Amino acid sequence: MKRIILFSFLFAAIFATAMGNMVSETAKKENQTKIQVAILLDTSGSMQGLIEQAKSRLWNIVNTLTTLKYNGKTPKIEISLYEYGSYYRYKGDYIRQITPLTTDLDRISQELFALTTGGSEEYCGTVIHKAADELEWGNNEADIKLIYIAGNEIFDQGEIRYKDAIADAVKKGISVNTIHCGDRATGIHDYWQDAAVRGNGKFFNIDSDERIRYIETPFDAQIILCNDRLNRTYVGYGHAGTARKANQVMQDQNAMSISSANYAERAVSKTKEVYDNTSWDLVDRLKQDKDALAKISRDDLPADLQQLSHDKLQAYADSLAKERTAIQREIARLELNANNIWRNRPKKEPERRKRIWEKP
């Protein structure tokens, strides 16, 4: 959604350019299945602005990634989060894997909003090594495997040399991209550019403390109402179903705490194939496995559904699936109208908003 404008830049624009190039380079390869992205965030005391930007850009990132197609299909998207430079010591190196590579986008949002800052030791080489070594990277030649590391201190801290860590990552087909939170000259001097070059990636610099401007449209309120209806089509099952459904609503609230435009971005993400809740939502599970009702214990369903016959339960799930599809199409239509407002904005709007990752 182009209504959210970054005067400072973060991840979405990088993905739109870098991954677009990568997809074109692998266009002749078969069986492309995944886009895997590990985001390594500096959570030392000076990086609160970076964390706030990451929170505000998640759903725009997701929507950007879903524009990439392979053989007409959207690749599976997996995201991992790491923090480094934390106030706390994790096995001696101030680094924590927050999530493995996961398709659970609500969990990614939950963890981003839980992050705090406060440390001072930023071991870039070590966190790159951990991400490359610990995560379950795809083995398909056509998989796109990316590391994005963001921070502001000199890149060569820690016992593991960043040159060695990056060389090992490249051997696994992972490209390493760097985002220096500061001026370009300092980023070059402090090896952020060198790391990106060695990682077959790209080097960027941003001002992590600049504020994001949100441009709201008349369609946001309608999208929000649609999202409320959309949530009612989800039916939690299993031991985690109730908690995961509650978390879905909580991440709506987190998005709204940023702005209504950010909330609308999240609602649009929930219309995409990548927003998949097969592990806890009955409708998504049946979409994947038409015989799922025979495999799910009635005790794992909400109390008001446990006594329904198989046929009535199937009919109920089918009606929810039909309703969900209709709401998703309505959100997509409203989003198209919102984007048309952006495209038809007054010509006096700053030209650099078209390329928000490039500073004039």
Short mmCIF file of C-alpha atoms in Angstrom, two decimals:
data_model
loop_
_atom_site.label_atom_id
_atom_site.label_comp_id
_atom_site.label_asym_id
_atom_site.label_seq_id
_atom_site.Cartn_x
_atom_site.Cartn_y
_atom_site.Cartn_z
CA MET A 1 0.00 0.00 0.00
CA LYS A 2 1.63 3.19 -1.15
CA ARG A 3 -0.14 5.41 1.34
CA ILE A 4 2.53 4.94 4.01
CA ILE A 5 5.50 7.12 3.14
CA LEU A 6 8.95 6.78 4.67
CA PHE A 7 11.00 9.93 4.89
CA SER A 8 13.48 7.50 6.39
CA PHE A 9 13.79 4.17 4.64
CA LEU A 10 13.48 0.63 5.93
CA PHE A 11 12.99 -2.83 4.53
CA ALA A 12 10.11 -2.75 2.08
CA ALA A 13 11.82 -0.81 -0.66
CA ILE A 14 14.88 -3.03 -0.42
CA PHE A 15 12.78 -6.12 -0.93
CA ALA A 16 10.95 -4.59 -3.87
CA THR A 17 14.21 -3.95 -5.73
CA ALA A 18 16.59 -6.66 -4.56
CA MET A 19 14.14 -9.53 -4.74
CA GLY A 20 12.72 -8.34 -8.01
CA ASN A 21 16.18 -8.70 -9.48
CA MET A 22 16.68 -12.10 -7.88
CA VAL A 23 13.39 -13.45 -9.20
CA SER A 24 14.28 -12.38 -12.72
CA GLU A 25 17.65 -14.09 -12.43
CA THR A 26 16.02 -17.39 -11.48
CA ALA A 27 13.10 -17.15 -13.86
CA LYS A 28 14.30 -20.09 -15.95
CA LYS A 29 14.78 -22.35 -12.97
CA GLU A 30 12.09 -24.80 -11.93
CA ASN A 31 10.41 -25.58 -8.64
CA GLN A 32 10.97 -22.25 -6.98
CA THR A 33 9.26 -22.57 -3.66
CA LYS A 34 10.44 -20.10 -1.02
CA ILE A 35 11.51 -16.57 -0.23
CA GLN A 36 13.36 -16.78 3.09
CA VAL A 37 14.31 -13.60 4.92
CA ALA A 38 16.27 -13.36 8.18
CA ILE A 39 16.06 -9.88 9.73
CA LEU A 40 18.84 -9.13 12.22
CA LEU A 41 18.05 -6.06 14.33
CA ASP A 42 20.40 -4.13 16.56
CA THR A 43 18.57 -3.68 19.89
CA SER A 44 21.27 -1.71 21.65
CA GLY A 45 20.29 1.43 23.50
CA SER A 46 20.44 3.80 20.53
CA MET A 47 18.22 1.74 18.22
CA GLN A 48 14.66 2.38 19.45
CA GLY A 49 13.92 4.29 16.26
CA LEU A 50 14.94 1.27 14.17
CA ILE A 51 12.61 -1.00 16.13
CA GLU A 52 9.71 1.44 15.71
CA GLN A 53 10.30 1.53 11.97
CA ALA A 54 10.38 -2.27 11.78
CA LYS A 55 7.03 -2.44 13.59
CA SER A 56 5.48 0.04 11.21
CA ARG A 57 6.80 -1.58 8.03
CA LEU A 58 6.03 -5.28 8.58
CA TRP A 59 2.75 -5.41 6.69
CA ASN A 60 4.03 -3.25 3.86
CA ILE A 61 6.95 -5.68 3.56
CA VAL A 62 4.53 -8.62 3.36
CA ASN A 63 2.41 -6.90 0.72
CA THR A 64 5.53 -6.07 -1.29
CA LEU A 65 6.75 -9.67 -1.17
CA THR A 66 3.41 -11.00 -2.39
CA THR A 67 3.78 -9.08 -5.64
CA LEU A 68 6.61 -11.44 -6.61
CA LYS A 69 5.48 -14.41 -8.68
CA TYR A 70 7.10 -17.56 -9.97
CA ASN A 71 5.29 -19.47 -12.71
CA GLY A 72 2.25 -17.36 -11.86
CA LYS A 73 2.28 -18.32 -8.19
CA THR A 74 3.32 -16.51 -5.03
CA PRO A 75 6.33 -18.24 -3.41
CA LYS A 76 6.09 -19.37 0.18
CA ILE A 77 7.38 -16.58 2.41
CA GLU A 78 9.29 -17.35 5.60
CA ILE A 79 10.65 -14.69 7.96
CA SER A 80 13.04 -15.03 10.89
CA LEU A 81 13.93 -12.44 13.51
CA TYR A 82 17.15 -12.06 15.49
CA GLU A 83 18.21 -9.38 17.91
CA TYR A 84 21.83 -8.54 18.63
CA GLY A 85 23.40 -5.96 20.92
CA SER A 86 20.83 -6.83 23.58
CA TYR A 87 21.17 -5.78 27.21
CA TYR A 88 20.94 -9.48 28.15
CA ARG A 89 23.59 -12.11 27.57
CA TYR A 90 22.41 -15.15 25.64
CA LYS A 91 25.10 -17.82 25.75
CA GLY A 92 27.68 -15.06 26.17
CA ASP A 93 27.14 -13.05 23.02
CA TYR A 94 24.10 -10.73 23.49
CA ILE A 95 22.32 -12.39 20.57
CA ARG A 96 18.91 -14.06 20.53
CA GLN A 97 17.00 -15.93 17.87
CA ILE A 98 13.53 -14.47 18.34
CA THR A 99 11.83 -16.71 15.79
CA PRO A 100 13.04 -19.38 13.39
CA LEU A 101 12.04 -19.08 9.74
CA THR A 102 8.27 -19.10 9.96
CA THR A 103 5.16 -18.42 7.91
CA ASP A 104 3.34 -17.29 11.07
CA LEU A 105 3.09 -13.56 10.35
CA ASP A 106 1.09 -12.80 13.50
CA ARG A 107 3.93 -14.24 15.57
CA ILE A 108 6.44 -12.02 13.76
CA SER A 109 4.28 -9.00 14.55
CA GLN A 110 3.87 -10.06 18.18
CA GLU A 111 7.61 -10.42 18.66
CA LEU A 112 8.43 -7.12 16.98
CA PHE A 113 6.08 -5.26 19.29
CA ALA A 114 7.64 -6.97 22.31
CA LEU A 115 11.20 -5.84 21.50
CA THR A 116 13.00 -3.43 23.78
CA THR A 117 16.41 -1.76 23.54
CA GLY A 118 19.22 -1.26 26.03
CA GLY A 119 22.46 -3.09 25.26
CA SER A 120 25.78 -2.01 23.77
CA GLU A 121 27.77 -4.96 22.33
CA GLU A 122 26.99 -5.40 18.62
CA TYR A 123 28.57 -8.55 17.19
CA CYS A 124 27.62 -8.45 13.51
CA GLY A 125 29.80 -11.37 12.44
CA THR A 126 28.41 -13.57 15.19
CA VAL A 127 24.75 -12.88 14.47
CA ILE A 128 25.26 -13.48 10.74
CA HIS A 129 27.03 -16.76 11.55
CA LYS A 130 24.19 -17.84 13.82
CA ALA A 131 21.48 -16.99 11.30
CA ALA A 132 23.27 -18.79 8.48
CA ASP A 133 24.03 -21.82 10.65
CA GLU A 134 20.92 -22.22 12.81
CA LEU A 135 18.04 -21.56 10.43
CA GLU A 136 16.51 -24.19 8.15
CA TRP A 137 17.40 -22.66 4.79
CA GLY A 138 15.88 -24.20 1.69
CA ASN A 139 17.82 -26.63 -0.48
CA ASN A 140 16.03 -25.79 -3.71
CA GLU A 141 18.31 -23.95 -6.11
CA ALA A 142 15.50 -21.55 -6.93
CA ASP A 143 14.81 -20.56 -3.31
CA ILE A 144 15.65 -16.93 -2.53
CA LYS A 145 17.65 -16.74 0.73
CA LEU A 146 18.34 -13.34 2.24
CA ILE A 147 19.86 -11.87 5.38
CA TYR A 148 19.20 -8.22 6.25
CA ILE A 149 21.25 -6.81 9.11
CA ALA A 150 20.54 -3.34 10.49
CA GLY A 151 22.54 -1.38 13.05
CA ASN A 152 24.84 1.57 13.66
CA GLU A 153 28.14 0.43 15.19
CA ILE A 154 31.38 -0.69 13.56
CA PHE A 155 30.84 -4.00 11.78
CA ASP A 156 33.94 -5.89 12.94
CA GLN A 157 33.12 -6.39 16.63
CA GLY A 158 33.07 -9.82 18.26
CA GLU A 159 35.14 -13.00 18.08
CA ILE A 160 33.73 -14.24 14.76
CA ARG A 161 35.09 -12.23 11.84
CA TYR A 162 32.32 -10.87 9.68
CA LYS A 163 34.32 -11.77 6.56
CA ASP A 164 34.33 -15.44 7.56
CA ALA A 165 30.67 -15.46 8.58
CA ILE A 166 29.60 -13.88 5.31
CA ALA A 167 31.77 -16.21 3.24
CA ASP A 168 30.07 -19.19 4.90
CA ALA A 169 26.63 -17.70 4.25
CA VAL A 170 27.40 -17.12 0.58
CA LYS A 171 28.47 -20.76 0.23
CA LYS A 172 24.94 -21.68 1.29
CA GLY A 173 23.42 -19.43 -1.35
CA ILE A 174 22.44 -16.72 1.16
CA SER A 175 22.96 -13.08 0.23
CA VAL A 176 23.81 -10.63 3.01
CA ASN A 177 22.43 -7.10 2.82
CA THR A 178 23.35 -4.31 5.23
CA ILE A 179 21.41 -1.29 6.51
CA HIS A 180 23.58 1.23 8.32
CA CYS A 181 21.64 3.52 10.67
CA GLY A 182 23.68 6.64 10.11
CA ASP A 183 25.38 8.62 7.38
CA ARG A 184 26.75 6.86 4.32
CA ALA A 185 30.38 7.85 4.87
CA THR A 186 30.40 6.32 8.35
CA GLY A 187 28.74 3.17 7.04
CA ILE A 188 31.46 2.80 4.45
CA HIS A 189 34.22 3.52 6.98
CA ASP A 190 32.76 1.05 9.49
CA TYR A 191 32.67 -1.83 6.96
CA TRP A 192 28.90 -1.99 6.35
CA GLN A 193 29.43 -1.52 2.63
CA ASP A 194 32.27 -4.03 2.56
CA ALA A 195 30.03 -6.59 4.27
CA ALA A 196 27.31 -6.14 1.65
CA VAL A 197 29.79 -6.45 -1.22
CA ARG A 198 31.21 -9.65 0.26
CA GLY A 199 27.68 -10.96 0.81
CA ASN A 200 26.55 -10.41 -2.80
CA GLY A 201 24.02 -8.03 -1.33
CA LYS A 202 23.30 -4.32 -1.14
CA PHE A 203 24.39 -1.59 1.24
CA PHE A 204 21.97 1.10 2.41
CA ASN A 205 22.05 3.84 4.99
CA ILE A 206 19.06 5.31 6.79
CA ASP A 207 18.23 7.74 9.56
CA SER A 208 16.53 5.40 12.00
CA ASP A 209 15.26 8.27 14.16
CA GLU A 210 13.27 10.06 11.48
CA ARG A 211 9.52 9.87 11.74
CA ILE A 212 7.29 8.03 9.30
CA ARG A 213 4.46 9.98 7.70
CA TYR A 214 1.24 8.06 7.17
CA ILE A 215 -1.10 9.15 4.41
CA GLU A 216 -4.60 7.97 5.18
CA THR A 217 -7.38 7.65 2.61
CA PRO A 218 -11.19 7.72 2.78
CA PHE A 219 -11.15 3.96 2.21
CA ASP A 220 -9.21 3.07 5.36
CA ALA A 221 -12.30 3.14 7.59
CA GLN A 222 -14.12 0.77 5.24
CA ILE A 223 -11.15 -1.60 5.15
CA ILE A 224 -11.08 -1.62 8.95
CA LEU A 225 -14.76 -2.58 9.08
CA CYS A 226 -14.13 -5.34 6.55
CA ASN A 227 -11.29 -6.63 8.69
CA ASP A 228 -13.60 -6.93 11.69
CA ARG A 229 -15.93 -9.07 9.58
CA LEU A 230 -12.98 -11.05 8.25
CA ASN A 231 -11.86 -11.97 11.76
CA ARG A 232 -15.25 -13.52 12.46
CA THR A 233 -14.63 -16.10 9.72
CA TYR A 234 -11.74 -17.64 11.69
CA VAL A 235 -12.47 -20.68 13.88
CA GLY A 236 -9.72 -21.75 16.23
CA TYR A 237 -9.12 -25.45 16.78
CA GLY A 238 -6.63 -27.45 18.79
CA HIS A 239 -4.94 -26.59 22.07
CA ALA A 240 -3.57 -23.31 20.67
CA GLY A 241 -6.61 -22.27 18.64
CA THR A 242 -8.14 -19.90 21.19
CA ALA A 243 -4.84 -18.20 22.00
CA ARG A 244 -3.86 -17.83 18.34
CA LYS A 245 -7.21 -16.32 17.43
CA ALA A 246 -6.84 -13.86 20.32
CA ASN A 247 -3.34 -13.01 19.09
CA GLN A 248 -4.76 -12.26 15.65
CA VAL A 249 -6.93 -9.57 17.22
CA MET A 250 -4.01 -8.31 19.34
CA GLN A 251 -1.87 -7.80 16.24
CA ASP A 252 -4.73 -5.84 14.68
CA GLN A 253 -4.61 -3.61 17.74
CA ASN A 254 -0.83 -3.28 17.51
CA ALA A 255 -1.14 -2.19 13.89
CA MET A 256 -3.80 0.34 14.83
CA SER A 257 -1.52 1.72 17.55
CA ILE A 258 0.76 2.86 14.72
CA SER A 259 -1.98 4.37 12.53
CA SER A 260 -5.20 3.49 10.73
CA ALA A 261 -3.20 3.33 7.50
CA ASN A 262 -0.93 0.70 9.06
CA TYR A 263 -4.00 -1.23 10.20
CA ALA A 264 -5.30 -1.14 6.64
CA GLU A 265 -1.94 -2.48 5.41
CA ARG A 266 -2.34 -5.43 7.77
CA ALA A 267 -5.91 -6.04 6.60
CA VAL A 268 -4.67 -6.19 3.02
CA SER A 269 -2.00 -8.72 4.07
CA LYS A 270 -4.77 -10.91 5.46
CA THR A 271 -6.23 -11.23 1.96
CA LYS A 272 -3.02 -12.82 0.63
CA GLU A 273 -2.14 -16.49 0.30
CA VAL A 274 0.87 -15.98 2.55
CA TYR A 275 -1.39 -15.16 5.50
CA ASP A 276 -1.92 -18.84 6.23
CA ASN A 277 -3.24 -20.06 9.57
CA THR A 278 -3.65 -23.73 8.76
CA SER A 279 -2.18 -24.73 12.13
CA TRP A 280 -5.04 -23.22 14.13
CA ASP A 281 -7.87 -22.04 11.83
CA LEU A 282 -10.45 -24.59 10.71
CA VAL A 283 -11.24 -22.84 7.43
CA ASP A 284 -7.60 -22.65 6.34
CA ARG A 285 -7.05 -26.25 7.43
CA LEU A 286 -9.96 -27.47 5.29
CA LYS A 287 -8.65 -25.46 2.37
CA GLN A 288 -5.43 -27.46 2.62
CA ASP A 289 -7.00 -30.80 3.57
CA LYS A 290 -10.61 -31.44 2.58
CA ASP A 291 -10.75 -34.45 4.94
CA ALA A 292 -9.55 -32.48 7.98
CA LEU A 293 -12.86 -32.77 9.85
CA ALA A 294 -12.34 -36.52 10.13
CA LYS A 295 -8.89 -35.94 11.65
CA ILE A 296 -9.69 -33.21 14.17
CA SER A 297 -11.10 -34.29 17.52
CA ARG A 298 -14.42 -32.71 18.41
CA ASP A 299 -12.90 -31.81 21.77
CA ASP A 300 -10.48 -29.55 19.88
CA LEU A 301 -13.30 -27.48 18.39
CA PRO A 302 -15.12 -24.55 20.05
CA ALA A 303 -17.83 -25.75 22.44
CA ASP A 304 -20.69 -24.48 20.24
CA LEU A 305 -19.50 -26.63 17.32
CA GLN A 306 -18.71 -29.87 19.11
CA GLN A 307 -22.24 -31.27 18.87
CA LEU A 308 -22.79 -30.53 15.18
CA SER A 309 -23.01 -33.44 12.78
CA HIS A 310 -20.23 -33.87 10.25
CA ASP A 311 -22.42 -32.55 7.43
CA LYS A 312 -23.58 -29.48 9.38
CA LEU A 313 -20.03 -28.71 10.48
CA GLN A 314 -18.82 -29.01 6.89
CA ALA A 315 -21.61 -26.74 5.68
CA TYR A 316 -20.77 -24.18 8.36
CA ALA A 317 -17.08 -24.19 7.43
CA ASP A 318 -17.95 -23.90 3.73
CA SER A 319 -20.15 -20.88 4.42
CA LEU A 320 -17.34 -19.20 6.36
CA ALA A 321 -14.89 -19.89 3.54
CA LYS A 322 -17.28 -18.35 1.03
CA GLU A 323 -17.83 -15.32 3.25
CA ARG A 324 -14.08 -14.90 3.79
CA THR A 325 -13.39 -14.92 0.06
CA ALA A 326 -16.06 -12.27 -0.52
CA ILE A 327 -14.64 -10.02 2.22
CA GLN A 328 -11.11 -10.43 0.94
CA ARG A 329 -12.24 -9.39 -2.53
CA GLU A 330 -13.97 -6.35 -1.05
CA ILE A 331 -10.77 -5.35 0.78
CA ALA A 332 -8.78 -5.78 -2.44
CA ARG A 333 -11.23 -3.50 -4.26
CA LEU A 334 -11.01 -0.85 -1.54
CA GLU A 335 -7.24 -1.09 -1.59
CA LEU A 336 -7.21 -0.54 -5.34
CA ASN A 337 -9.29 2.60 -4.84
CA ALA A 338 -6.91 3.79 -2.13
CA ASN A 339 -3.92 3.27 -4.39
CA ASN A 340 -5.65 5.20 -7.15
CA ILE A 341 -5.80 8.18 -4.79
CA TRP A 342 -2.04 7.90 -4.39
CA ARG A 343 -1.45 7.65 -8.13
CA ASN A 344 -3.60 10.72 -8.74
CA ARG A 345 -2.04 12.81 -5.97
CA PRO A 346 -1.22 16.48 -6.71
CA LYS A 347 1.91 16.94 -8.77
CA LYS A 348 3.36 19.13 -6.02
CA GLU A 349 3.92 16.00 -3.91
CA PRO A 350 7.69 15.44 -3.47
CA GLU A 351 9.08 13.40 -6.34
CA ARG A 352 11.35 11.42 -4.05
CA ARG A 353 8.35 9.62 -2.58
CA LYS A 354 8.33 7.47 -5.70
CA ARG A 355 11.75 6.14 -4.75
CA ILE A 356 11.67 6.37 -1.01
CA TRP A 357 14.89 4.46 -0.46
CA GLU A 358 17.03 7.01 -2.27
CA LYS A 359 18.03 10.22 -0.55
CA PRO A 360 18.35 13.28 -2.80
#
